[in-house]
XYZ file of C-alpha atoms in Angstrom:
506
model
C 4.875 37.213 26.678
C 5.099 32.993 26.031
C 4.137 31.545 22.744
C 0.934 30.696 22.119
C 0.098 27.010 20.682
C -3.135 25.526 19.519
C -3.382 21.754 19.499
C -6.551 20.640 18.449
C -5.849 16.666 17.323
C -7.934 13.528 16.206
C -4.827 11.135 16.103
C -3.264 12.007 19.748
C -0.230 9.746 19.342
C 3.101 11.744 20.468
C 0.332 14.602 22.084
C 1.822 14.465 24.921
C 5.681 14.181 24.796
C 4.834 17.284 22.619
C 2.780 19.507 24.456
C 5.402 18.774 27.480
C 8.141 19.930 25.441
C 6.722 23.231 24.509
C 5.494 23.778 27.880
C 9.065 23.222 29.477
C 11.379 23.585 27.359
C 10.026 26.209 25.223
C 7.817 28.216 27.706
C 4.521 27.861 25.104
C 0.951 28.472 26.677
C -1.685 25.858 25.048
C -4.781 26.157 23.780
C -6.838 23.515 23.195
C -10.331 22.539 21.979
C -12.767 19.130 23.636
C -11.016 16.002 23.959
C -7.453 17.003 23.387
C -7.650 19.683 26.212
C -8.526 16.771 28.319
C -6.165 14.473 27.409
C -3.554 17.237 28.395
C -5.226 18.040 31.581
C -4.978 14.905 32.270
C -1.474 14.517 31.758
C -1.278 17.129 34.282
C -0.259 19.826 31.910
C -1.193 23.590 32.219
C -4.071 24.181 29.003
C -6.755 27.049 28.605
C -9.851 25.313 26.585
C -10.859 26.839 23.672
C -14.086 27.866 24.187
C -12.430 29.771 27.595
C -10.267 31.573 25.692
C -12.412 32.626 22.838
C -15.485 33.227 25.186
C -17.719 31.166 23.075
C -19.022 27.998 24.191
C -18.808 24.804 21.873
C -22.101 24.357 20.086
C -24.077 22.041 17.900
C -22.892 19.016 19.079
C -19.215 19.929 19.102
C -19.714 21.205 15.234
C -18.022 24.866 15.657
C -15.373 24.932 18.271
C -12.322 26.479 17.111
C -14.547 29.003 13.855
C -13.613 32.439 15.760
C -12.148 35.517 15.094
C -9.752 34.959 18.309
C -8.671 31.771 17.009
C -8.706 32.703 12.978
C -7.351 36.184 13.820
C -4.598 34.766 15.794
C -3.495 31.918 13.164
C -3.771 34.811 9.891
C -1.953 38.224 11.478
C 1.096 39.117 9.935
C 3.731 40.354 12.084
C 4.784 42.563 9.673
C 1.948 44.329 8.830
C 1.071 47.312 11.551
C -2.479 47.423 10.861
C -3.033 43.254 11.704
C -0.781 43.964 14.624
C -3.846 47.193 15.989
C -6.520 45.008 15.197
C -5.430 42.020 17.331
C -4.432 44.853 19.965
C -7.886 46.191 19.480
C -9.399 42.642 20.264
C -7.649 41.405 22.644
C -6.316 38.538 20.025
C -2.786 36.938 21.101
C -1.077 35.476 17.850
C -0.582 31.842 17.188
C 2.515 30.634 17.174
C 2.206 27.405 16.554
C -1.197 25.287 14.965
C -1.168 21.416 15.574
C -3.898 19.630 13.871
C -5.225 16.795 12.678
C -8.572 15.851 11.160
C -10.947 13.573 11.965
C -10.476 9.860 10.641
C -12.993 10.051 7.849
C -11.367 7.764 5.700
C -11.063 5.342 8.352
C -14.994 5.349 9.341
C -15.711 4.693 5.331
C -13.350 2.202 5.086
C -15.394 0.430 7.636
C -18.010 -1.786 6.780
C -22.348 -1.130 7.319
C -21.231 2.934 8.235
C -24.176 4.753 7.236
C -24.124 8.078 4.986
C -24.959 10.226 8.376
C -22.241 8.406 10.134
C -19.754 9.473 7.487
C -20.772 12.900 7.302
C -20.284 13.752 10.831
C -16.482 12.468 10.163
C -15.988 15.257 8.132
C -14.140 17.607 9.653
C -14.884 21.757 9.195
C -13.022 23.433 11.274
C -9.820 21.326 11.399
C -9.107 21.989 7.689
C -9.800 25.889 8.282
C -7.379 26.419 11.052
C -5.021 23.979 8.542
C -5.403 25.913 5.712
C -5.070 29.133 7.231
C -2.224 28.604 9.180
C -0.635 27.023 5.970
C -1.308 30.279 4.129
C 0.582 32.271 7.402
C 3.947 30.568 7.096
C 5.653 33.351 6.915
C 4.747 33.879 10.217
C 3.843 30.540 11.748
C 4.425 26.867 12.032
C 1.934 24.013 11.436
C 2.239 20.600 12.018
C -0.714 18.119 10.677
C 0.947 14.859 11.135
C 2.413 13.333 14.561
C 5.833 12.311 12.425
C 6.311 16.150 12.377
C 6.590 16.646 16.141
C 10.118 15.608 16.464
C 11.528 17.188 13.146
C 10.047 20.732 14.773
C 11.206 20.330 18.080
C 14.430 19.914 16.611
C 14.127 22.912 14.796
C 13.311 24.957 17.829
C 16.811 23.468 19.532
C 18.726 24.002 16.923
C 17.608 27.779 16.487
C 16.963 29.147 19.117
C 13.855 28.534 19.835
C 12.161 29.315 16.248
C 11.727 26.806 13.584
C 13.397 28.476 10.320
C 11.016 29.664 7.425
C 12.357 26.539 5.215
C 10.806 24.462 7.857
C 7.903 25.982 7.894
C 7.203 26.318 3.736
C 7.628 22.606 3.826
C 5.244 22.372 6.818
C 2.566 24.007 5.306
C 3.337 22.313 1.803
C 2.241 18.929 4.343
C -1.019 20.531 5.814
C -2.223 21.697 1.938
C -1.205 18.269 0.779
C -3.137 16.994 3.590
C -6.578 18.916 3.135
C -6.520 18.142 -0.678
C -6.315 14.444 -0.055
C -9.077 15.208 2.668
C -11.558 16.875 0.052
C -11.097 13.961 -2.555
C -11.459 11.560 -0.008
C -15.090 13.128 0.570
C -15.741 13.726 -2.550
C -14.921 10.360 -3.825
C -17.253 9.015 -1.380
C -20.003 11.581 -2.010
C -19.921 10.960 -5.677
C -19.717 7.470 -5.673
C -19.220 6.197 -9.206
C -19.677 9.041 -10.379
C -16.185 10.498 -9.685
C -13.255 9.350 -9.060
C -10.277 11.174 -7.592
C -6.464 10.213 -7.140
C -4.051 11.964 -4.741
C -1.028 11.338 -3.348
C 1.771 12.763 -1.386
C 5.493 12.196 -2.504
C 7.410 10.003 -1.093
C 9.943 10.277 -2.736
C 11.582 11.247 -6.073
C 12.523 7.668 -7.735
C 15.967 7.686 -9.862
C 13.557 7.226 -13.186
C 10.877 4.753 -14.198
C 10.783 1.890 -16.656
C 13.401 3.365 -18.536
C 16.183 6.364 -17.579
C 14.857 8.868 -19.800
C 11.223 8.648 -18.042
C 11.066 11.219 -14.598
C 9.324 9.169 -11.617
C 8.148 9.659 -8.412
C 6.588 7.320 -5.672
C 3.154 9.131 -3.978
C 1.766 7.806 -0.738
C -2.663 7.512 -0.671
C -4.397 8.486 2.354
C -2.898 10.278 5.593
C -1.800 7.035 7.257
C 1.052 5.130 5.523
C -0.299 1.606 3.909
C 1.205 -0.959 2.194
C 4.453 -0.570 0.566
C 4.640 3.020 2.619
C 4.442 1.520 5.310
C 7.175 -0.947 4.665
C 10.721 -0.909 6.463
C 13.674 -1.044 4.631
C 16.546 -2.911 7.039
C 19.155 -2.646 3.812
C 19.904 -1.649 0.648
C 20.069 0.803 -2.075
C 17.049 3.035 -2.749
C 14.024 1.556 -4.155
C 13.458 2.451 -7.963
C 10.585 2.340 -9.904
C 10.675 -1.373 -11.318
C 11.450 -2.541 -8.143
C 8.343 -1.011 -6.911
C 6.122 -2.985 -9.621
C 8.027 -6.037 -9.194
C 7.230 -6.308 -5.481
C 3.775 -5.249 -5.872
C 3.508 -7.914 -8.118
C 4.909 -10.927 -5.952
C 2.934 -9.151 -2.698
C -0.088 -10.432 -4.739
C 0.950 -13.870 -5.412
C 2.450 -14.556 -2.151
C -1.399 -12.670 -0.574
C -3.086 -16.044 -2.013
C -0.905 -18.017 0.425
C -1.414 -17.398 4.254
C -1.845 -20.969 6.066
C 1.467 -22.959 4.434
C 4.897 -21.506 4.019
C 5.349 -19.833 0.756
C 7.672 -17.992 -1.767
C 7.697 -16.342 -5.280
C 10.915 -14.850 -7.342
C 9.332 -12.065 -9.349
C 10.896 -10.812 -13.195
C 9.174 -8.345 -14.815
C 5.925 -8.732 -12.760
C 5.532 -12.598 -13.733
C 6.648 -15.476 -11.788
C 9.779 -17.118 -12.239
C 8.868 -19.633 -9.484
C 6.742 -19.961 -7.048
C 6.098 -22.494 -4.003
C 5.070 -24.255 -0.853
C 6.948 -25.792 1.514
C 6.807 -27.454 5.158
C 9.012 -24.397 6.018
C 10.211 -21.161 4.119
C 13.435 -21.961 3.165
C 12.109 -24.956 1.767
C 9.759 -22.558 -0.347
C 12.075 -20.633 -1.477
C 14.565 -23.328 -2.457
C 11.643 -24.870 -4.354
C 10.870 -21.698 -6.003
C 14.565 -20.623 -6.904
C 14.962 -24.156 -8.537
C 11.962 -24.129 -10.438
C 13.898 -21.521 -12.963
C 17.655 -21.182 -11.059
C 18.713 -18.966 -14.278
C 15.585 -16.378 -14.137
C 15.802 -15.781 -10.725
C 19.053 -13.849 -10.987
C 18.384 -10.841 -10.078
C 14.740 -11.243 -8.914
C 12.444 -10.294 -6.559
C 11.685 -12.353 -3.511
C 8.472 -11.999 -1.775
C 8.104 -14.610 1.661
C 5.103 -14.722 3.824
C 7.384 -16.256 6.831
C 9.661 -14.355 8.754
C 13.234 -14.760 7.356
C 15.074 -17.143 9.652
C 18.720 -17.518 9.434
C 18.365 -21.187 7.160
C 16.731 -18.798 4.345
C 18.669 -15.793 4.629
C 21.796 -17.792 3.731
C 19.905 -19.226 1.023
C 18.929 -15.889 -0.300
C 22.935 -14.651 0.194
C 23.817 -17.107 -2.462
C 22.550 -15.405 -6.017
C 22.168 -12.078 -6.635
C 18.574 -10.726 -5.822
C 17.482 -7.052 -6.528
C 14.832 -7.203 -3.125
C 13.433 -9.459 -0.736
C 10.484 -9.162 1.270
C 9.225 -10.724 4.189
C 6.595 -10.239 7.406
C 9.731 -9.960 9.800
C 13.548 -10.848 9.579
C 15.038 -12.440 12.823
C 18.127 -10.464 14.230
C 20.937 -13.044 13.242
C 18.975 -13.119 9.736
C 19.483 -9.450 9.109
C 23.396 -10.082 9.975
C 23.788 -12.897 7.336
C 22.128 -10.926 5.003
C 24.216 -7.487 5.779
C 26.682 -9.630 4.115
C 24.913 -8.959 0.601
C 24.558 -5.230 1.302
C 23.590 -3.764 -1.876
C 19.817 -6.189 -1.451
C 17.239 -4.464 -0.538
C 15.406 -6.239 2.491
C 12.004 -5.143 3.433
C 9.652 -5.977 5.936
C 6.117 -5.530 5.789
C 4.004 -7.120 8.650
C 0.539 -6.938 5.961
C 1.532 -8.518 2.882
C -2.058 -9.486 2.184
C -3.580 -5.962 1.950
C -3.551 -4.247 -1.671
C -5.938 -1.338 -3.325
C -9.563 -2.102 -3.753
C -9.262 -0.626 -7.146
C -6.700 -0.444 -10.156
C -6.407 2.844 -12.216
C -4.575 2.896 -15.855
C -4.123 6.085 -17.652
C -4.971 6.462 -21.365
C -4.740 9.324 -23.265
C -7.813 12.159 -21.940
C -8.573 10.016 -19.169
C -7.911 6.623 -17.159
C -9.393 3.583 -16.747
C -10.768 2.272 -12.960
C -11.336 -1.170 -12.010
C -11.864 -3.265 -8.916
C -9.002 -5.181 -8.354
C -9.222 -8.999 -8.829
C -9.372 -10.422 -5.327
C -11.859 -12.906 -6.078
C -10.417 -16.012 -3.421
C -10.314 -19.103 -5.453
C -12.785 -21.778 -4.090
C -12.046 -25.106 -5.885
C -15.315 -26.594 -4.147
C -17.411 -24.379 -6.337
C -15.638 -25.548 -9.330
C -17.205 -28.276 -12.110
C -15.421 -31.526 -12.786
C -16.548 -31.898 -16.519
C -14.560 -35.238 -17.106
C -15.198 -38.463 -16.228
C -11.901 -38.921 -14.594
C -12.402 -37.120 -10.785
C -9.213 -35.627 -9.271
C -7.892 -37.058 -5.874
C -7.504 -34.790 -2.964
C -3.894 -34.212 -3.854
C -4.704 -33.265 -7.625
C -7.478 -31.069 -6.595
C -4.914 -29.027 -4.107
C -2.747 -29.012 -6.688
C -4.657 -27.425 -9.222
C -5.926 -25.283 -7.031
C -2.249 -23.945 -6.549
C -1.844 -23.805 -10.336
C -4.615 -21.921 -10.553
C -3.862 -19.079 -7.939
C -0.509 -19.084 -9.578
C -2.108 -18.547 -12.959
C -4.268 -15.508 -11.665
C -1.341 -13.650 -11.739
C 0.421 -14.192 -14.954
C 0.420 -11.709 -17.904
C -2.278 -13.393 -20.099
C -2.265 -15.179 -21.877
C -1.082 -16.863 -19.131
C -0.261 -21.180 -18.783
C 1.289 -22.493 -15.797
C 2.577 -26.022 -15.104
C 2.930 -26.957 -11.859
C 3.732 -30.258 -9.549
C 4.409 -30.928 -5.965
C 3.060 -27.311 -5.138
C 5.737 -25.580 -7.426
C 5.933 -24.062 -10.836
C 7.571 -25.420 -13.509
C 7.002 -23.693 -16.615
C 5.344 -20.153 -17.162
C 4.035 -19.086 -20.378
C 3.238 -15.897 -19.915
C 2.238 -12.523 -22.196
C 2.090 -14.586 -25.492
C -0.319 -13.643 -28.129
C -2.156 -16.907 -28.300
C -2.694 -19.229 -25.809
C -1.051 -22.302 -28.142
C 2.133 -20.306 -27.708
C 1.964 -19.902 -24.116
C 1.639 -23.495 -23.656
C 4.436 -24.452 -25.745
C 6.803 -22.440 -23.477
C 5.612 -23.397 -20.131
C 5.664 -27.409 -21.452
C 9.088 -26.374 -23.048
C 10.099 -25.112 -19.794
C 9.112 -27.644 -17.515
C 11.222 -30.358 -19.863
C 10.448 -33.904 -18.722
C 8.987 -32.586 -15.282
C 5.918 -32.383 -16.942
C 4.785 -36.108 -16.614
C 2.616 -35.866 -14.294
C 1.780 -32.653 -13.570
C -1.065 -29.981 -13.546
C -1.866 -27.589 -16.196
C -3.755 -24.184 -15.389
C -4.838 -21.231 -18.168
C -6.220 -18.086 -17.184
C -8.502 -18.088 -20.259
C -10.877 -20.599 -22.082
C -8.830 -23.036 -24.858
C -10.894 -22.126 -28.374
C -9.800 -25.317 -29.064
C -8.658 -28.701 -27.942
C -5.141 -28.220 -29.389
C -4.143 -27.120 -26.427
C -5.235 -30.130 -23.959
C -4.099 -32.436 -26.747
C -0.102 -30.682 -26.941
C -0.617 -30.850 -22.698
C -1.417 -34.786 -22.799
C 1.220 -35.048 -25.133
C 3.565 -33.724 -22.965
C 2.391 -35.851 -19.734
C -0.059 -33.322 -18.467
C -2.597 -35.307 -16.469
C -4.956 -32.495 -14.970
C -6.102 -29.234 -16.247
C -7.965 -26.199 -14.620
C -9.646 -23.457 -16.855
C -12.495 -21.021 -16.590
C -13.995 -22.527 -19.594
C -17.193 -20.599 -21.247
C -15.710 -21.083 -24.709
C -18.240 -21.893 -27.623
C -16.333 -25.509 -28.544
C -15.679 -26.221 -24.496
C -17.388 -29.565 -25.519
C -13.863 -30.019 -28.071
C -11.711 -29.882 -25.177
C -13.542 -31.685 -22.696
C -14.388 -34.848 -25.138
C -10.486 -34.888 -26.032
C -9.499 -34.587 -22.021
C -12.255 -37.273 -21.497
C -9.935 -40.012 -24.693
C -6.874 -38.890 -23.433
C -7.592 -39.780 -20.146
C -7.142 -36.038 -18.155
C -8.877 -34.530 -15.391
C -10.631 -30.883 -16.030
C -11.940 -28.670 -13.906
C -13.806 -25.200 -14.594
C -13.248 -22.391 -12.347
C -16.097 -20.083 -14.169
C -13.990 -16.977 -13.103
C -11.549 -15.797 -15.931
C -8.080 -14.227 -14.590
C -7.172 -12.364 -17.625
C -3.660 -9.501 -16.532
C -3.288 -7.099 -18.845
């Protein structure tokens, strides 16, 4: 007697190429419930619906279509076992094979925005995760596949042995479809809860060499069924992403997200910018960038939010860089590159999409917060001095200040021509942090724009900046003595400008 599959699929990408193979080259009959058993039929393939083989019609809407003993029966027997064997005899219950499912896109409908409570209930799916979970349970005996990357991995295995995928195949299989219910509950529950739970899952990735240090064990987990962000990423070269490399590109994905409508780059070390900048094109940003600390960008990370063209690739050949990434790399790009084989290149088309939220663990619990993605909008900002900023100094503060956002506070950043020049970042007081970013940016700094993520206490601060040729300072402000630091802007001749939006990084 053939195989028996069920294929019972929200996501129908690679259904058919799949359900093809088994047919012909594996001699499986399908079963299949609603809208996949169409899309088959229509494919022209030979499929028995669900409700025809179980004798029970589809009800409530399309609710319970696959919750039957001939379907549940089939998916649980054990081969090995005489008594399951009688009672599917007894019933007239063919085993299963073979269980391809995946649920419907409830994630996806929440993520959208105006769905209504009753629109995201009927996304959750009941008897998808059953027929998952059970045939998880039954690997011994069966093989389940919950994720359209799988198809070609088990078709292999049927080629390679004969026709049956081997049991290590199938542990890891159903280790997926477990993985991929639990992630499915907390999704729902999550949303159910609202803030009043909060649930993190994951699926590995990939083990990671170690974390911050080599004594620490890592691992990087994927969120959600559908590969996002950095998951999503393609890696043209290179050694194997590590830990820090992963926190270091996060980081310079969010500075180079504020930038979409002028070329830009950013050289990441230890999650703060070495240099950052615009340019009419990218390798212009990125020599900007690179020259705006030359000696701290050894060994950085490179984030673009232009293709790579063969002009910047053979800029990036010429230091050593742990990774770059980019939208897209042209072909003759890549080759120049290939030349520094050890970088790792990436390409992710989405650089401007990050988590909603930020978790932190602390010891009996973690800490949730919605991530700062508050867009900068310098026409809401106050001009408390009497001196008003041209055009040019306004855009230029406002790219000190998007700059600034993502510094570890306290943060200072000194800026001109659209590119950093000195970065004070992570100091305990703010007086410090301006000493080093003036200190950094030498005699560059007549001239040029001044931004702090946080309030100056006092004027000390605007006076050292003046001192140092500042002309033109952007701030939250909301300090008690704001008055101090205006009135000495105002005799020292300086532009200010509150934001009212504080970008403390901890």
């Amino acid at each position: 007697m053939a195989r028996l599959a069920l294929l019972s699929v929200s996501n129908k990408t690679g259904l058919i190429d799949l359900a093809r193979s088994l047919v012909e080259e594996f001699d499986f009959d399908l079963i299949s419930s609603g809208g996949t058993a169409q899309v088959l039929l229509d494919a022209g393939l030979p499929v028995t619906k669900v409700a025809d083989y179980t004798g029970s019609p589809e009800i409530l809407g399309g609710r319970v279509k696959t919750l039957h003993p001939r379907i549940h029966g089939g998916i649980l027997a054990r081969r090995d076992v005489p008594q399951d064997i009688t009672d599917l005899e007894n019933n007239q219950i063919r085993p299963i094979d073979l269980v391809v499912v995946n649920l419907y896109p409830f994630e996806e409908t929440i993520a959208k925005s105006g769905v209504t409570l009753s629109q995201a209930v009927e996304q959750i799916d009941i008897g998808g995760p059953a027929m998952l979970r059970a045939s998880s349970k039954n690997f011994a005996h069966l093989a389940v596949l919950c994720d359209p990357a799988q198809y070609g991995e088990y078709l292999q295995e049927l080629r390679q042995n004969n026709g049956v995928a081997s049991l290590e195949f199938r542990q890891k299989a159903a280790l997926k479809g477990f993985s991929h219910t639990a992630s499915y509950d907390q999704a729902i529950a999550s949303y159910l809860a609202g803030t009043q739970q909060y649930t993190l899952s994951g699926t590995q990735l990939q083990s990671l060499r170690y974390g911050e240090n080599p004594h620490q064990p890592a691992a990087w987990y994927q969120t959600g069924t559908t590969p996002t962000g950095w998951a999503a990423a393609t890696k043209l070269q290179g050694k194997e992403l590590s830990y820090n490399n992963l926190v270091d590109l996060e980081a310079a994905r969010r500075i180079i997200a504020e930038f979409t409508d002028t070329p830009a780059a950013t050289i990441i070390k230890h999650t703060n910018p070495c240099g950052t900048a615009l340019g009419n094109t990218i390798v212009e940003a990125y020599q900007k960038a690179f020259n705006a600390d030359s000696v701290s960008a050894f060994g950085g990370i490179v984030a673009l939010n232009r293709p790579i063209d063969n002009h910047t690739a053979t800029e990036l050949t010429k230091t050593f860089l742990e990774c770059v990434v980019a939208p897209s790399c042209e072909a003759d790009a890549q080759e120049i590159l290939a030349a520094k084989s050890k970088v790792r290149v990436l390409t992710l088309a989405d650089l401007s999409s990050g988590s909603k939220d930020t978790a932190k663990a602390i010891a009996g619990g973690f800490l949730v917060q919605a991530s700062d993605d508050v867009i900068a909008d310098s026409s809401q900002w106050q001009v408390v001095t009497e001196r008003q900023p041209t055009a040019d100094e306004l855009a230029e503060l406002l790219f000190a200040w998007k700059v600034c956002k993502h510094v570890k506070s306290n943060a200072i950043v000194v800026t001109s021509d659209r590119t950093t020049l000195g970065v004070g970042a992570g100091q305990m007081n703010r007086v410090g942090s301006v000493k080093i970013a003036l200190e950094q940016a030498g005699e560059k700094t007549k001239g040029a724009t001044l931004a702090s993520d946080g309030f100056f206490p006092f004027d000390d601060s605007v006076r050292t900046a003046a001192a140092a040729g500042i002309t033109a300072i952007v701030q939250p402000g909301g300090s008690l003595r704001d008055q101090d630091s205006i009135k000495a802007a105002n005799e020292l001749g300086l532009v200010m400008t509150l934001t009212g939006v504080r970008h403390f990084l901890h």
